[in-house]
Amino acid sequence: MFDQYCYYWDYNEFYKMIKQIGYFVEIVKGSLITARHFWVNLSLHILNLFHIKTKRKGAVTIQYPEVRQPLAYRHRSMHRLMKHTDGKPRCVACMLCATACPSECIYVEAAEDPDLEIQKYPSKFIIDLTRCCFCGFCVEACPEDAIRMDTDEIELARYDKEELVFDLDKLLG
Ligand code: SF4
Ligand code: SF4
């Protein structure tokens, strides 16, 4: 008889309900943000259409990869090693780039060059791009301007990690 009037509070159900309300609130918040961006951008585009100057222009969608934005002048893309006019690498295997690299992704092995002007050249030069953070320290550290990051190559996704380990031949292009 007493059980009939006794109220059992189910905590699990209660937490589930709170969670569901939380999800719903987040969905509404997200939708409101999207709607705000949509209307603000649409308004900016309409104003610009009528040559009314606004502080900022409306956002546009770039149809990447069919359409590409030009890269900034000081961008850092994939590395390359520079060559002398005779085709020899400009690198003198001083290891400064490898020392400066915070990710320890450069490996240089030096060999002696019979040319006294050059003295040393890299018999091995490997950059493991899977570890590279594109900080550009290697370029800054190089006293010979032998390494640059101006290839415009920024699409570095590969199916195989090994393909992102670049050796001397690949870096010299
Ligand atoms: S860009 Fe930075 S992390 Fe990448 S190889 Fe150069 S120094 Fe190392
Ligand atoms: S790339 Fe430049 S810093 Fe690196 S080993 Fe060659 S000469 Fe030295």
Short mmCIF file of N, CA and C and ligand atoms in Angstrom, two decimals:
data_model
loop_
_atom_site.label_atom_id
_atom_site.label_comp_id
_atom_site.label_asym_id
_atom_site.label_seq_id
_atom_site.Cartn_x
_atom_site.Cartn_y
_atom_site.Cartn_z
N MET A 1 0.83 -1.21 0.00
CA MET A 1 0.00 0.00 0.00
C MET A 1 0.87 1.27 0.00
N PHE A 2 1.90 1.25 0.92
CA PHE A 2 2.79 2.41 1.05
C PHE A 2 3.55 2.67 -0.27
N ASP A 3 4.05 1.56 -0.94
CA ASP A 3 4.84 1.66 -2.18
C ASP A 3 4.13 2.44 -3.27
N GLN A 4 2.84 2.37 -3.24
CA GLN A 4 2.05 3.05 -4.26
C GLN A 4 2.31 4.55 -4.28
N TYR A 5 2.58 5.13 -3.07
CA TYR A 5 2.74 6.59 -2.94
C TYR A 5 4.20 7.01 -2.84
N CYS A 6 5.07 6.03 -2.79
CA CYS A 6 6.49 6.36 -2.62
C CYS A 6 7.10 6.73 -3.98
N TYR A 7 7.84 7.85 -4.02
CA TYR A 7 8.41 8.32 -5.27
C TYR A 7 9.90 7.98 -5.32
N TYR A 8 10.29 7.16 -6.31
CA TYR A 8 11.70 6.78 -6.45
C TYR A 8 12.35 7.66 -7.49
N TRP A 9 13.38 8.37 -7.12
CA TRP A 9 14.08 9.29 -8.04
C TRP A 9 15.13 8.50 -8.81
N ASP A 10 14.96 8.43 -10.14
CA ASP A 10 15.94 7.70 -10.96
C ASP A 10 17.00 8.67 -11.44
N TYR A 11 18.18 8.62 -10.80
CA TYR A 11 19.25 9.57 -11.12
C TYR A 11 19.76 9.41 -12.55
N ASN A 12 19.87 8.13 -13.00
CA ASN A 12 20.39 7.90 -14.36
C ASN A 12 19.52 8.57 -15.41
N GLU A 13 18.22 8.41 -15.23
CA GLU A 13 17.28 9.04 -16.17
C GLU A 13 17.41 10.55 -16.14
N PHE A 14 17.60 11.05 -14.90
CA PHE A 14 17.71 12.50 -14.72
C PHE A 14 18.94 13.06 -15.47
N TYR A 15 20.10 12.37 -15.32
CA TYR A 15 21.32 12.83 -15.99
C TYR A 15 21.17 12.74 -17.51
N LYS A 16 20.51 11.68 -17.96
CA LYS A 16 20.28 11.52 -19.40
C LYS A 16 19.49 12.70 -19.94
N MET A 17 18.48 13.08 -19.19
CA MET A 17 17.61 14.17 -19.61
C MET A 17 18.39 15.49 -19.67
N ILE A 18 19.22 15.70 -18.62
CA ILE A 18 20.03 16.93 -18.58
C ILE A 18 20.96 16.97 -19.79
N LYS A 19 21.59 15.80 -20.11
CA LYS A 19 22.51 15.72 -21.25
C LYS A 19 21.79 16.07 -22.54
N GLN A 20 20.60 15.49 -22.70
CA GLN A 20 19.84 15.74 -23.91
C GLN A 20 19.48 17.22 -24.05
N ILE A 21 19.13 17.84 -22.93
CA ILE A 21 18.82 19.27 -22.97
C ILE A 21 20.07 20.04 -23.38
N GLY A 22 21.23 19.61 -22.81
CA GLY A 22 22.51 20.25 -23.15
C GLY A 22 22.80 20.17 -24.64
N TYR A 23 22.63 19.00 -25.24
CA TYR A 23 22.85 18.84 -26.69
C TYR A 23 21.95 19.79 -27.46
N PHE A 24 20.69 19.83 -27.04
CA PHE A 24 19.72 20.65 -27.75
C PHE A 24 20.14 22.13 -27.69
N VAL A 25 20.58 22.57 -26.50
CA VAL A 25 21.01 23.98 -26.34
C VAL A 25 22.19 24.26 -27.27
N GLU A 26 23.16 23.31 -27.33
CA GLU A 26 24.34 23.51 -28.21
C GLU A 26 23.95 23.57 -29.67
N ILE A 27 22.99 22.73 -30.07
CA ILE A 27 22.54 22.73 -31.48
C ILE A 27 21.90 24.09 -31.81
N VAL A 28 21.09 24.59 -30.88
CA VAL A 28 20.45 25.90 -31.11
C VAL A 28 21.50 26.99 -31.18
N LYS A 29 22.50 26.93 -30.26
CA LYS A 29 23.57 27.95 -30.26
C LYS A 29 24.34 27.92 -31.58
N GLY A 30 24.69 26.71 -32.04
CA GLY A 30 25.42 26.56 -33.30
C GLY A 30 24.63 27.09 -34.48
N SER A 31 23.34 26.79 -34.50
CA SER A 31 22.50 27.26 -35.60
C SER A 31 22.41 28.78 -35.60
N LEU A 32 22.34 29.37 -34.40
CA LEU A 32 22.26 30.83 -34.31
C LEU A 32 23.55 31.49 -34.82
N ILE A 33 24.69 30.87 -34.49
CA ILE A 33 25.99 31.42 -34.96
C ILE A 33 26.04 31.35 -36.48
N THR A 34 25.66 30.19 -37.04
CA THR A 34 25.67 30.03 -38.50
C THR A 34 24.75 31.06 -39.16
N ALA A 35 23.56 31.22 -38.57
CA ALA A 35 22.60 32.17 -39.14
C ALA A 35 23.15 33.60 -39.07
N ARG A 36 23.81 33.92 -37.94
CA ARG A 36 24.38 35.28 -37.81
C ARG A 36 25.43 35.53 -38.89
N HIS A 37 26.35 34.56 -39.08
CA HIS A 37 27.37 34.71 -40.12
C HIS A 37 26.73 34.86 -41.49
N PHE A 38 25.72 34.06 -41.75
CA PHE A 38 25.06 34.11 -43.05
C PHE A 38 24.48 35.49 -43.32
N TRP A 39 23.72 36.00 -42.36
CA TRP A 39 23.05 37.29 -42.59
C TRP A 39 24.03 38.44 -42.61
N VAL A 40 25.03 38.40 -41.76
CA VAL A 40 26.04 39.48 -41.75
C VAL A 40 26.76 39.51 -43.10
N ASN A 41 27.20 38.33 -43.58
CA ASN A 41 27.92 38.29 -44.85
C ASN A 41 27.04 38.69 -46.02
N LEU A 42 25.80 38.24 -45.98
CA LEU A 42 24.87 38.60 -47.05
C LEU A 42 24.66 40.12 -47.08
N SER A 43 24.49 40.71 -45.88
CA SER A 43 24.30 42.16 -45.80
C SER A 43 25.52 42.90 -46.35
N LEU A 44 26.72 42.41 -45.97
CA LEU A 44 27.95 43.06 -46.45
C LEU A 44 28.05 42.98 -47.96
N HIS A 45 27.73 41.82 -48.52
CA HIS A 45 27.78 41.67 -49.98
C HIS A 45 26.79 42.60 -50.67
N ILE A 46 25.58 42.72 -50.10
CA ILE A 46 24.57 43.59 -50.70
C ILE A 46 25.04 45.05 -50.64
N LEU A 47 25.60 45.45 -49.50
CA LEU A 47 26.10 46.83 -49.36
C LEU A 47 27.22 47.10 -50.36
N ASN A 48 28.15 46.12 -50.47
CA ASN A 48 29.27 46.29 -51.41
C ASN A 48 28.79 46.34 -52.85
N LEU A 49 27.71 45.60 -53.11
CA LEU A 49 27.13 45.59 -54.46
C LEU A 49 26.67 46.98 -54.86
N PHE A 50 26.19 47.72 -53.87
CA PHE A 50 25.72 49.09 -54.15
C PHE A 50 26.83 50.12 -53.88
N HIS A 51 28.07 49.64 -53.88
CA HIS A 51 29.26 50.49 -53.69
C HIS A 51 29.25 51.24 -52.37
N ILE A 52 28.62 50.65 -51.39
CA ILE A 52 28.66 51.26 -50.05
C ILE A 52 29.83 50.62 -49.31
N LYS A 53 30.75 51.50 -48.87
CA LYS A 53 31.96 50.99 -48.24
C LYS A 53 31.67 50.45 -46.84
N THR A 54 32.24 49.30 -46.56
CA THR A 54 32.09 48.70 -45.23
C THR A 54 33.48 48.42 -44.67
N LYS A 55 33.55 48.28 -43.36
CA LYS A 55 34.86 48.06 -42.73
C LYS A 55 35.51 46.80 -43.24
N ARG A 56 34.74 45.77 -43.44
CA ARG A 56 35.28 44.53 -44.00
C ARG A 56 34.37 44.01 -45.09
N LYS A 57 34.95 43.21 -45.96
CA LYS A 57 34.16 42.64 -47.05
C LYS A 57 33.52 41.34 -46.60
N GLY A 58 32.44 40.99 -47.25
CA GLY A 58 31.77 39.73 -46.91
C GLY A 58 32.65 38.53 -47.25
N ALA A 59 32.51 37.49 -46.48
CA ALA A 59 33.32 36.28 -46.71
C ALA A 59 32.90 35.62 -48.04
N VAL A 60 33.88 35.07 -48.71
CA VAL A 60 33.58 34.34 -49.95
C VAL A 60 34.09 32.90 -49.83
N THR A 61 33.45 32.01 -50.53
CA THR A 61 33.88 30.62 -50.50
C THR A 61 34.77 30.37 -51.71
N ILE A 62 35.98 29.90 -51.45
CA ILE A 62 36.90 29.57 -52.55
C ILE A 62 36.66 28.11 -52.91
N GLN A 63 36.47 27.84 -54.17
CA GLN A 63 36.16 26.48 -54.62
C GLN A 63 37.44 25.64 -54.72
N TYR A 64 38.13 25.50 -53.60
CA TYR A 64 39.34 24.70 -53.54
C TYR A 64 39.00 23.21 -53.74
N PRO A 65 39.73 22.43 -54.48
CA PRO A 65 41.05 22.72 -55.06
C PRO A 65 41.00 23.25 -56.49
N GLU A 66 39.80 23.41 -57.06
CA GLU A 66 39.74 23.92 -58.44
C GLU A 66 40.27 25.36 -58.49
N VAL A 67 39.90 26.15 -57.48
CA VAL A 67 40.37 27.54 -57.42
C VAL A 67 41.31 27.66 -56.22
N ARG A 68 42.45 28.30 -56.45
CA ARG A 68 43.41 28.42 -55.35
C ARG A 68 43.77 29.87 -55.10
N GLN A 69 43.92 30.21 -53.85
CA GLN A 69 44.36 31.55 -53.48
C GLN A 69 45.87 31.63 -53.69
N PRO A 70 46.39 32.75 -54.19
CA PRO A 70 47.85 32.86 -54.26
C PRO A 70 48.44 32.85 -52.85
N LEU A 71 49.59 32.21 -52.70
CA LEU A 71 50.20 32.13 -51.37
C LEU A 71 50.84 33.47 -51.02
N ALA A 72 50.94 33.73 -49.74
CA ALA A 72 51.56 34.97 -49.28
C ALA A 72 53.03 34.99 -49.69
N TYR A 73 53.58 36.17 -49.88
CA TYR A 73 54.96 36.31 -50.32
C TYR A 73 55.94 35.60 -49.37
N ARG A 74 55.65 35.67 -48.08
CA ARG A 74 56.59 35.09 -47.10
C ARG A 74 56.14 33.72 -46.61
N HIS A 75 55.37 33.02 -47.42
CA HIS A 75 54.89 31.71 -46.98
C HIS A 75 56.06 30.72 -46.83
N ARG A 76 55.82 29.66 -46.11
CA ARG A 76 56.83 28.59 -46.00
C ARG A 76 56.21 27.31 -46.53
N SER A 77 56.70 26.88 -47.66
CA SER A 77 56.20 25.63 -48.24
C SER A 77 57.33 24.59 -48.19
N MET A 78 57.18 23.54 -48.99
CA MET A 78 58.16 22.46 -48.91
C MET A 78 59.58 22.93 -49.24
N HIS A 79 60.54 22.29 -48.62
CA HIS A 79 61.94 22.69 -48.78
C HIS A 79 62.50 22.34 -50.16
N ARG A 80 63.55 23.04 -50.51
CA ARG A 80 64.37 22.64 -51.67
C ARG A 80 65.80 23.04 -51.35
N LEU A 81 66.73 22.33 -51.96
CA LEU A 81 68.14 22.69 -51.82
C LEU A 81 68.59 23.39 -53.08
N MET A 82 69.35 24.44 -52.90
CA MET A 82 69.80 25.25 -54.04
C MET A 82 71.08 24.65 -54.65
N LYS A 83 71.27 24.96 -55.94
CA LYS A 83 72.46 24.43 -56.63
C LYS A 83 73.32 25.58 -57.15
N HIS A 84 74.62 25.27 -57.34
CA HIS A 84 75.50 26.21 -58.04
C HIS A 84 75.18 26.11 -59.54
N THR A 85 75.76 27.00 -60.30
CA THR A 85 75.49 26.97 -61.75
C THR A 85 75.97 25.67 -62.39
N ASP A 86 77.01 25.05 -61.78
CA ASP A 86 77.50 23.78 -62.34
C ASP A 86 76.67 22.57 -61.87
N GLY A 87 75.63 22.81 -61.11
CA GLY A 87 74.74 21.72 -60.69
C GLY A 87 75.08 21.13 -59.33
N LYS A 88 76.22 21.54 -58.76
CA LYS A 88 76.61 21.02 -57.44
C LYS A 88 75.75 21.69 -56.36
N PRO A 89 75.46 20.96 -55.27
CA PRO A 89 74.66 21.61 -54.21
C PRO A 89 75.41 22.77 -53.56
N ARG A 90 74.66 23.80 -53.25
CA ARG A 90 75.27 24.96 -52.60
C ARG A 90 75.61 24.66 -51.13
N CYS A 91 74.97 23.63 -50.63
CA CYS A 91 75.16 23.23 -49.23
C CYS A 91 76.60 22.81 -48.97
N VAL A 92 77.16 23.26 -47.83
CA VAL A 92 78.53 22.90 -47.49
C VAL A 92 78.57 21.96 -46.27
N ALA A 93 77.43 21.35 -46.00
CA ALA A 93 77.31 20.37 -44.90
C ALA A 93 77.83 20.89 -43.57
N CYS A 94 77.46 22.11 -43.24
CA CYS A 94 77.93 22.68 -41.98
C CYS A 94 77.07 22.24 -40.80
N MET A 95 75.94 21.64 -41.08
CA MET A 95 75.01 21.10 -40.06
C MET A 95 74.25 22.18 -39.28
N LEU A 96 74.39 23.43 -39.64
CA LEU A 96 73.70 24.47 -38.87
C LEU A 96 72.19 24.30 -38.91
N CYS A 97 71.69 23.90 -40.08
CA CYS A 97 70.24 23.71 -40.20
C CYS A 97 69.78 22.57 -39.28
N ALA A 98 70.55 21.49 -39.28
CA ALA A 98 70.19 20.33 -38.44
C ALA A 98 70.26 20.70 -36.96
N THR A 99 71.22 21.56 -36.61
CA THR A 99 71.36 21.98 -35.22
C THR A 99 70.21 22.89 -34.81
N ALA A 100 69.81 23.76 -35.74
CA ALA A 100 68.74 24.73 -35.42
C ALA A 100 67.36 24.09 -35.41
N CYS A 101 67.23 22.98 -36.10
CA CYS A 101 65.90 22.36 -36.26
C CYS A 101 65.35 21.87 -34.91
N PRO A 102 64.23 22.42 -34.47
CA PRO A 102 63.68 22.00 -33.17
C PRO A 102 63.03 20.61 -33.21
N SER A 103 62.70 20.16 -34.43
CA SER A 103 62.03 18.85 -34.55
C SER A 103 63.01 17.72 -34.84
N GLU A 104 64.28 18.07 -34.97
CA GLU A 104 65.32 17.09 -35.28
C GLU A 104 64.94 16.24 -36.49
N CYS A 105 64.52 16.90 -37.53
CA CYS A 105 64.10 16.13 -38.71
C CYS A 105 65.08 16.25 -39.88
N ILE A 106 66.21 16.94 -39.65
CA ILE A 106 67.21 17.05 -40.72
C ILE A 106 68.41 16.18 -40.37
N TYR A 107 68.83 15.39 -41.33
CA TYR A 107 70.02 14.56 -41.13
C TYR A 107 71.00 14.86 -42.27
N VAL A 108 72.20 15.29 -41.90
CA VAL A 108 73.21 15.62 -42.92
C VAL A 108 74.46 14.79 -42.68
N GLU A 109 74.98 14.24 -43.74
CA GLU A 109 76.25 13.52 -43.65
C GLU A 109 77.23 14.24 -44.56
N ALA A 110 78.38 14.64 -44.01
CA ALA A 110 79.34 15.43 -44.80
C ALA A 110 80.37 14.54 -45.47
N ALA A 111 80.82 14.98 -46.66
CA ALA A 111 81.92 14.30 -47.34
C ALA A 111 82.88 15.37 -47.83
N GLU A 112 84.13 14.96 -48.04
CA GLU A 112 85.13 15.94 -48.47
C GLU A 112 85.09 16.14 -49.97
N ASP A 113 85.18 17.41 -50.35
CA ASP A 113 85.20 17.73 -51.78
C ASP A 113 86.64 18.09 -52.16
N PRO A 114 87.16 17.52 -53.27
CA PRO A 114 88.53 17.85 -53.65
C PRO A 114 88.72 19.33 -53.98
N ASP A 115 87.62 19.99 -54.35
CA ASP A 115 87.68 21.43 -54.65
C ASP A 115 87.90 22.19 -53.33
N LEU A 116 89.06 22.87 -53.20
CA LEU A 116 89.37 23.56 -51.95
C LEU A 116 88.43 24.72 -51.66
N GLU A 117 87.82 25.24 -52.71
CA GLU A 117 86.85 26.33 -52.52
C GLU A 117 85.64 25.84 -51.74
N ILE A 118 85.28 24.57 -52.01
CA ILE A 118 84.07 24.02 -51.40
C ILE A 118 84.40 23.23 -50.12
N GLN A 119 85.39 22.40 -50.18
CA GLN A 119 85.87 21.56 -49.06
C GLN A 119 84.91 20.47 -48.62
N LYS A 120 83.66 20.84 -48.35
CA LYS A 120 82.71 19.82 -47.87
C LYS A 120 81.40 19.91 -48.65
N TYR A 121 80.81 18.75 -48.84
CA TYR A 121 79.50 18.73 -49.47
C TYR A 121 78.65 17.65 -48.78
N PRO A 122 77.35 17.70 -48.91
CA PRO A 122 76.54 16.69 -48.21
C PRO A 122 76.45 15.41 -49.05
N SER A 123 76.97 14.31 -48.52
CA SER A 123 76.80 13.03 -49.23
C SER A 123 75.39 12.50 -48.97
N LYS A 124 74.83 12.90 -47.83
CA LYS A 124 73.44 12.56 -47.50
C LYS A 124 72.78 13.80 -46.93
N PHE A 125 71.58 14.07 -47.37
CA PHE A 125 70.81 15.18 -46.80
C PHE A 125 69.36 14.72 -46.77
N ILE A 126 68.87 14.49 -45.60
CA ILE A 126 67.50 13.95 -45.48
C ILE A 126 66.65 14.87 -44.61
N ILE A 127 65.46 15.16 -45.10
CA ILE A 127 64.49 15.88 -44.26
C ILE A 127 63.26 14.99 -44.11
N ASP A 128 62.92 14.73 -42.86
CA ASP A 128 61.73 13.92 -42.57
C ASP A 128 60.57 14.89 -42.31
N LEU A 129 59.76 15.07 -43.34
CA LEU A 129 58.68 16.06 -43.23
C LEU A 129 57.54 15.62 -42.32
N THR A 130 57.55 14.36 -41.92
CA THR A 130 56.50 13.92 -40.99
C THR A 130 56.71 14.57 -39.62
N ARG A 131 57.94 15.04 -39.38
CA ARG A 131 58.25 15.65 -38.08
C ARG A 131 58.36 17.17 -38.17
N CYS A 132 58.47 17.69 -39.38
CA CYS A 132 58.72 19.12 -39.58
C CYS A 132 57.51 19.96 -39.14
N CYS A 133 57.80 21.08 -38.45
CA CYS A 133 56.71 21.97 -38.03
C CYS A 133 56.71 23.26 -38.86
N PHE A 134 57.52 23.28 -39.91
CA PHE A 134 57.57 24.41 -40.86
C PHE A 134 57.86 25.74 -40.17
N CYS A 135 58.78 25.68 -39.22
CA CYS A 135 59.14 26.90 -38.50
C CYS A 135 60.08 27.78 -39.33
N GLY A 136 60.82 27.18 -40.24
CA GLY A 136 61.73 27.96 -41.09
C GLY A 136 63.09 28.23 -40.44
N PHE A 137 63.36 27.68 -39.28
CA PHE A 137 64.64 27.93 -38.61
C PHE A 137 65.82 27.45 -39.46
N CYS A 138 65.61 26.34 -40.19
CA CYS A 138 66.70 25.80 -41.02
C CYS A 138 67.11 26.82 -42.09
N VAL A 139 66.12 27.48 -42.66
CA VAL A 139 66.39 28.48 -43.71
C VAL A 139 67.12 29.67 -43.10
N GLU A 140 66.66 30.08 -41.92
CA GLU A 140 67.29 31.23 -41.24
C GLU A 140 68.73 30.90 -40.87
N ALA A 141 68.99 29.66 -40.46
CA ALA A 141 70.31 29.30 -39.95
C ALA A 141 71.35 29.11 -41.06
N CYS A 142 70.91 28.83 -42.26
CA CYS A 142 71.86 28.47 -43.33
C CYS A 142 72.72 29.67 -43.76
N PRO A 143 74.04 29.54 -43.67
CA PRO A 143 74.90 30.66 -44.05
C PRO A 143 75.11 30.75 -45.57
N GLU A 144 74.70 29.72 -46.30
CA GLU A 144 74.96 29.67 -47.74
C GLU A 144 73.70 29.91 -48.58
N ASP A 145 72.61 30.18 -47.95
CA ASP A 145 71.32 30.30 -48.67
C ASP A 145 71.09 29.03 -49.52
N ALA A 146 71.45 27.90 -48.90
CA ALA A 146 71.39 26.64 -49.65
C ALA A 146 70.06 25.94 -49.50
N ILE A 147 69.28 26.33 -48.50
CA ILE A 147 67.98 25.68 -48.29
C ILE A 147 66.90 26.76 -48.27
N ARG A 148 65.86 26.49 -49.01
CA ARG A 148 64.75 27.45 -49.06
C ARG A 148 63.43 26.72 -48.91
N MET A 149 62.42 27.47 -48.52
CA MET A 149 61.07 26.90 -48.38
C MET A 149 60.11 27.71 -49.25
N ASP A 150 60.39 27.72 -50.54
CA ASP A 150 59.61 28.56 -51.44
C ASP A 150 59.11 27.79 -52.66
N THR A 151 58.87 26.50 -52.48
CA THR A 151 58.46 25.67 -53.63
C THR A 151 56.98 25.81 -53.98
N ASP A 152 56.22 26.50 -53.12
CA ASP A 152 54.75 26.62 -53.28
C ASP A 152 54.05 25.28 -53.07
N GLU A 153 54.80 24.27 -52.67
CA GLU A 153 54.21 22.93 -52.47
C GLU A 153 53.70 22.84 -51.03
N ILE A 154 52.39 22.95 -50.86
CA ILE A 154 51.84 22.91 -49.50
C ILE A 154 50.91 21.71 -49.29
N GLU A 155 50.64 21.02 -50.39
CA GLU A 155 49.76 19.85 -50.25
C GLU A 155 50.62 18.62 -50.03
N LEU A 156 50.83 18.29 -48.79
CA LEU A 156 51.80 17.25 -48.46
C LEU A 156 51.16 15.97 -47.93
N ALA A 157 49.85 15.84 -48.10
CA ALA A 157 49.20 14.62 -47.63
C ALA A 157 49.63 13.45 -48.51
N ARG A 158 50.04 12.38 -47.87
CA ARG A 158 50.45 11.16 -48.59
C ARG A 158 49.82 9.95 -47.91
N TYR A 159 49.68 8.88 -48.68
CA TYR A 159 49.17 7.64 -48.10
C TYR A 159 50.26 6.90 -47.34
N ASP A 160 51.50 7.14 -47.77
CA ASP A 160 52.63 6.44 -47.17
C ASP A 160 53.59 7.46 -46.53
N LYS A 161 53.89 7.27 -45.25
CA LYS A 161 54.77 8.22 -44.55
C LYS A 161 56.16 8.30 -45.18
N GLU A 162 56.60 7.16 -45.75
CA GLU A 162 57.94 7.11 -46.36
C GLU A 162 58.08 8.16 -47.47
N GLU A 163 56.96 8.48 -48.13
CA GLU A 163 57.01 9.45 -49.23
C GLU A 163 57.30 10.86 -48.74
N LEU A 164 57.20 11.05 -47.42
CA LEU A 164 57.48 12.38 -46.87
C LEU A 164 58.90 12.50 -46.33
N VAL A 165 59.69 11.48 -46.59
CA VAL A 165 61.11 11.56 -46.23
C VAL A 165 61.87 11.91 -47.52
N PHE A 166 62.39 13.13 -47.57
CA PHE A 166 63.02 13.63 -48.79
C PHE A 166 64.53 13.54 -48.69
N ASP A 167 65.13 12.94 -49.70
CA ASP A 167 66.59 12.81 -49.70
C ASP A 167 67.21 13.89 -50.60
N LEU A 168 68.52 13.82 -50.72
CA LEU A 168 69.27 14.85 -51.45
C LEU A 168 68.76 15.03 -52.88
N ASP A 169 68.56 13.93 -53.59
CA ASP A 169 68.14 14.02 -54.99
C ASP A 169 66.79 14.71 -55.12
N LYS A 170 65.86 14.31 -54.25
CA LYS A 170 64.53 14.92 -54.30
C LYS A 170 64.60 16.40 -53.93
N LEU A 171 65.42 16.73 -52.95
CA LEU A 171 65.49 18.12 -52.50
C LEU A 171 66.19 19.02 -53.52
N LEU A 172 67.10 18.43 -54.27
CA LEU A 172 67.79 19.21 -55.31
C LEU A 172 66.91 19.35 -56.56
N GLY A 173 65.85 18.54 -56.58
CA GLY A 173 64.88 18.63 -57.68
C GLY A 173 65.44 18.09 -58.94
S1 SF4 B 1 61.17 24.08 -41.01
FE1 SF4 B 1 61.73 23.91 -38.84
S2 SF4 B 1 61.10 21.86 -38.25
FE2 SF4 B 1 61.11 21.90 -40.48
S3 SF4 B 1 63.14 21.15 -41.08
FE3 SF4 B 1 63.28 23.38 -40.95
S4 SF4 B 1 63.97 23.81 -38.85
FE4 SF4 B 1 63.21 21.70 -38.90
S1 SF4 B 2 71.68 23.54 -45.87
FE1 SF4 B 2 72.85 25.28 -45.16
S2 SF4 B 2 72.84 25.12 -42.93
FE2 SF4 B 2 72.21 23.12 -43.74
S3 SF4 B 2 74.11 21.96 -43.81
FE3 SF4 B 2 73.81 22.90 -45.83
S4 SF4 B 2 74.95 24.82 -45.72
FE4 SF4 B 2 74.70 24.12 -43.62
#
